[in-house]
PDB file of C-alpha atoms in Angstrom:
ATOM      1  CA  ARG A   1     156.333  52.456 134.278  1.00 66.00           C
ATOM      2  CA  PRO A   2     156.310  52.645 138.103  1.00 74.00           C
ATOM      3  CA  ALA A   3     157.599  49.599 139.961  1.00 76.00           C
ATOM      4  CA  ALA A   4     158.091  48.310 143.481  1.00 79.00           C
ATOM      5  CA  VAL A   5     161.779  47.570 144.078  1.00 80.00           C
ATOM      6  CA  ARG A   6     163.293  45.037 146.465  1.00 78.00           C
ATOM      7  CA  VAL A   7     166.946  45.616 147.387  1.00 80.00           C
ATOM      8  CA  ASP A   8     169.066  42.805 148.836  1.00 77.00           C
ATOM      9  CA  ALA A   9     170.802  44.203 151.918  1.00 82.00           C
ATOM     10  CA  GLN A  10     173.840  41.938 151.442  1.00 85.00           C
ATOM     11  CA  THR A  11     174.494  42.470 147.734  1.00 84.00           C
ATOM     12  CA  THR A  12     172.665  45.822 147.261  1.00 82.00           C
ATOM     13  CA  LEU A  13     171.225  44.383 144.045  1.00 82.00           C
ATOM     14  CA  GLY A  14     167.671  45.379 143.279  1.00 86.00           C
ATOM     15  CA  ARG A  15     164.748  43.637 141.644  1.00 81.00           C
ATOM     16  CA  ALA A  16     161.800  45.551 140.200  1.00 83.00           C
ATOM     17  CA  PHE A  17     158.222  44.301 140.433  1.00 81.00           C
ATOM     18  CA  ALA A  18     155.917  45.977 137.907  1.00 82.00           C
ATOM     19  CA  ASN A  19     153.385  43.272 137.032  1.00 85.00           C
ATOM     20  CA  TRP A  20     150.476  45.218 138.532  1.00 84.00           C
ATOM     21  CA  PRO A  21     147.162  43.358 138.980  1.00 87.00           C
ATOM     22  CA  ALA A  22     144.464  43.561 136.320  1.00 84.00           C
ATOM     23  CA  GLY A  23     142.256  46.602 136.724  1.00 79.00           C
ATOM     24  CA  TYR A  24     144.787  48.555 138.755  1.00 79.00           C
ATOM     25  CA  ARG A  25     145.377  52.093 137.489  1.00 77.00           C
ATOM     26  CA  VAL A  26     149.136  52.758 137.672  1.00 73.00           C
ATOM     27  CA  THR A  27     150.304  56.339 138.271  1.00 74.00           C
ATOM     28  CA  THR A  28     152.909  57.962 140.509  1.00 72.00           C
ATOM     29  CA  SER A  29     152.715  58.719 144.264  1.00 77.00           C
ATOM     30  CA  GLN A  30     150.398  55.773 144.771  1.00 84.00           C
ATOM     31  CA  PHE A  31     151.600  54.453 148.126  1.00 86.00           C
ATOM     32  CA  TYR A  32     152.908  55.789 151.414  1.00 86.00           C
ATOM     33  CA  GLY A  33     154.437  53.077 153.563  1.00 89.00           C
ATOM     34  CA  GLY A  34     153.417  49.488 153.993  1.00 92.00           C
ATOM     35  CA  ALA A  35     153.796  46.346 156.048  1.00 96.00           C
ATOM     36  CA  PHE A  36     155.461  42.948 155.657  1.00 96.00           C
ATOM     37  CA  ASP A  37     153.551  39.853 156.835  1.00 97.00           C
ATOM     38  CA  GLY A  38     156.359  37.327 156.304  1.00 96.00           C
ATOM     39  CA  THR A  39     155.303  36.600 152.709  1.00 96.00           C
ATOM     40  CA  HIS A  40     153.777  39.741 151.230  1.00 95.00           C
ATOM     41  CA  VAL A  41     154.530  43.437 151.319  1.00 94.00           C
ATOM     42  CA  TRP A  42     151.247  45.350 151.607  1.00 95.00           C
ATOM     43  CA  PHE A  43     151.282  48.880 150.181  1.00 91.00           C
ATOM     44  CA  ALA A  44     149.348  51.608 152.016  1.00 90.00           C
ATOM     45  CA  PRO A  45     147.287  53.499 149.407  1.00 88.00           C
ATOM     46  CA  PHE A  46     148.033  57.210 149.392  1.00 86.00           C
ATOM     47  CA  TYR A  47     146.703  58.290 145.978  1.00 82.00           C
ATOM     48  CA  ALA A  48     146.004  54.719 144.808  1.00 83.00           C
ATOM     49  CA  ASP A  49     142.527  53.484 143.984  1.00 82.00           C
ATOM     50  CA  SER A  50     143.289  49.991 145.360  1.00 85.00           C
ATOM     51  CA  ILE A  51     145.218  48.177 148.051  1.00 90.00           C
ATOM     52  CA  VAL A  52     147.947  46.030 146.506  1.00 92.00           C
ATOM     53  CA  ARG A  53     150.220  43.388 147.993  1.00 94.00           C
ATOM     54  CA  VAL A  54     153.291  41.786 146.400  1.00 93.00           C
ATOM     55  CA  ASN A  55     154.725  38.358 147.161  1.00 93.00           C
ATOM     56  CA  SER A  56     158.306  39.135 148.146  1.00 89.00           C
ATOM     57  CA  ALA A  57     159.663  35.861 146.735  1.00 88.00           C
ATOM     58  CA  THR A  58     157.811  35.606 143.424  1.00 90.00           C
ATOM     59  CA  GLY A  59     156.849  39.196 142.661  1.00 89.00           C
ATOM     60  CA  ALA A  60     153.218  38.199 142.081  1.00 92.00           C
ATOM     61  CA  MET A  61     150.872  41.074 142.864  1.00 92.00           C
ATOM     62  CA  ASP A  62     147.298  40.870 144.172  1.00 92.00           C
ATOM     63  CA  ARG A  63     144.645  43.555 144.369  1.00 91.00           C
ATOM     64  CA  VAL A  64     142.545  43.434 147.545  1.00 91.00           C
ATOM     65  CA  PRO A  65     138.845  43.100 146.597  1.00 88.00           C
ATOM     66  CA  TYR A  66     137.834  46.367 148.260  1.00 87.00           C
ATOM     67  CA  GLN A  67     136.885  49.584 146.504  1.00 79.00           C
ATOM     68  CA  LEU A  68     138.507  52.692 147.903  1.00 79.00           C
ATOM     69  CA  THR A  69     136.704  55.977 147.521  1.00 69.00           C
ATOM     70  CA  PHE A  70     138.745  58.657 145.814  1.00 60.00           C
ATOM     71  CA  ALA A  71     140.414  60.918 148.314  1.00 61.00           C
ATOM     72  CA  ALA A  72     143.886  62.364 148.316  1.00 64.00           C
ATOM     73  CA  GLN A  73     146.326  61.086 150.933  1.00 66.00           C
ATOM     74  CA  LYS A  74     144.056  58.278 152.152  1.00 83.00           C
ATOM     75  CA  TYR A  75     146.346  56.093 154.255  1.00 87.00           C
ATOM     76  CA  ALA A  76     149.828  56.727 155.631  1.00 88.00           C
ATOM     77  CA  GLY A  77     151.346  53.448 156.693  1.00 91.00           C
ATOM     78  CA  ALA A  78     150.370  49.976 157.739  1.00 95.00           C
ATOM     79  CA  CYS A  79     151.339  47.401 160.354  1.00 96.00           C
ATOM     80  CA  PHE A  80     151.035  43.641 160.735  1.00 98.00           C
ATOM     81  CA  ASP A  81     149.898  42.105 164.038  1.00 97.00           C
ATOM     82  CA  GLY A  82     150.516  38.438 163.201  1.00 97.00           C
ATOM     83  CA  ARG A  83     147.113  37.873 161.601  1.00 97.00           C
ATOM     84  CA  TYR A  84     145.856  41.166 160.158  1.00 98.00           C
ATOM     85  CA  VAL A  85     147.324  44.092 158.266  1.00 97.00           C
ATOM     86  CA  TRP A  86     146.051  47.420 159.608  1.00 95.00           C
ATOM     87  CA  PHE A  87     146.018  50.601 157.509  1.00 91.00           C
ATOM     88  CA  ALA A  88     146.383  53.926 159.300  1.00 87.00           C
ATOM     89  CA  PRO A  89     144.101  56.661 157.952  1.00 85.00           C
ATOM     90  CA  ARG A  90     145.527  60.025 157.054  1.00 83.00           C
ATOM     91  CA  HIS A  91     142.673  61.881 155.318  1.00 75.00           C
ATOM     92  CA  ALA A  92     140.289  58.971 155.168  1.00 70.00           C
ATOM     93  CA  LEU A  93     137.898  56.864 157.134  1.00 74.00           C
ATOM     94  CA  PRO A  94     137.564  54.076 157.999  1.00 83.00           C
ATOM     95  CA  LEU A  95     140.480  52.416 159.706  1.00 86.00           C
ATOM     96  CA  LEU A  96     140.994  49.201 157.720  1.00 91.00           C
ATOM     97  CA  ARG A  97     141.944  45.717 158.906  1.00 95.00           C
ATOM     98  CA  ILE A  98     142.655  43.035 156.303  1.00 96.00           C
ATOM     99  CA  HIS A  99     143.132  39.331 156.996  1.00 97.00           C
ATOM    100  CA  ARG A 100     146.516  38.337 155.562  1.00 96.00           C
ATOM    101  CA  GLU A 101     145.304  35.062 154.010  1.00 95.00           C
ATOM    102  CA  THR A 102     141.684  35.639 152.967  1.00 96.00           C
ATOM    103  CA  MET A 103     142.043  39.377 152.206  1.00 94.00           C
ATOM    104  CA  GLN A 104     138.723  39.934 153.992  1.00 95.00           C
ATOM    105  CA  VAL A 105     138.403  43.625 154.843  1.00 93.00           C
ATOM    106  CA  SER A 106     136.927  44.942 158.094  1.00 92.00           C
ATOM    107  CA  GLU A 107     136.100  48.620 158.510  1.00 87.00           C
ATOM    108  CA  PHE A 108     136.201  50.580 161.738  1.00 85.00           C
ATOM    109  CA  GLY A 109     134.463  53.933 161.270  1.00 76.00           C
ATOM    110  CA  ASP A 110     134.033  56.605 163.906  1.00 69.00           C
ATOM    111  CA  ILE A 111     136.263  55.080 166.583  1.00 67.00           C
ATOM    112  CA  TRP A 112     138.465  57.995 167.497  1.00 65.00           C
ATOM    113  CA  PRO A 113     138.272  59.420 171.020  1.00 65.00           C
ATOM    114  CA  SER A 114     136.851  62.899 171.385  1.00 68.00           C
ATOM    115  CA  GLY A 115     139.025  65.808 172.368  1.00 61.00           C
TER     116      GLY A 115
END
């Protein structure tokens, strides 16, 4: 069963997190990059049908209440700006911004400059 793994840089010991949220369909190649907000690691959905975050201390996983449309290679990375986690589209729209505490999702559609 696929798992997220945290490795301690000092001891090189790892800990696997595989308690995926209810309703999440677990397969391989689900995520491509992510972001750390000080508490959670947010996984950027690549082939995943959901956005998932894991509490880095407890291993508890949450599924963001937002339905992704099926598309291959949706998002390729994420970043945290101190308040929001932003997901960078690869073969998807929209650009997503998620509030780190409320998990409220904002969409930004056709925002790219022309040319």
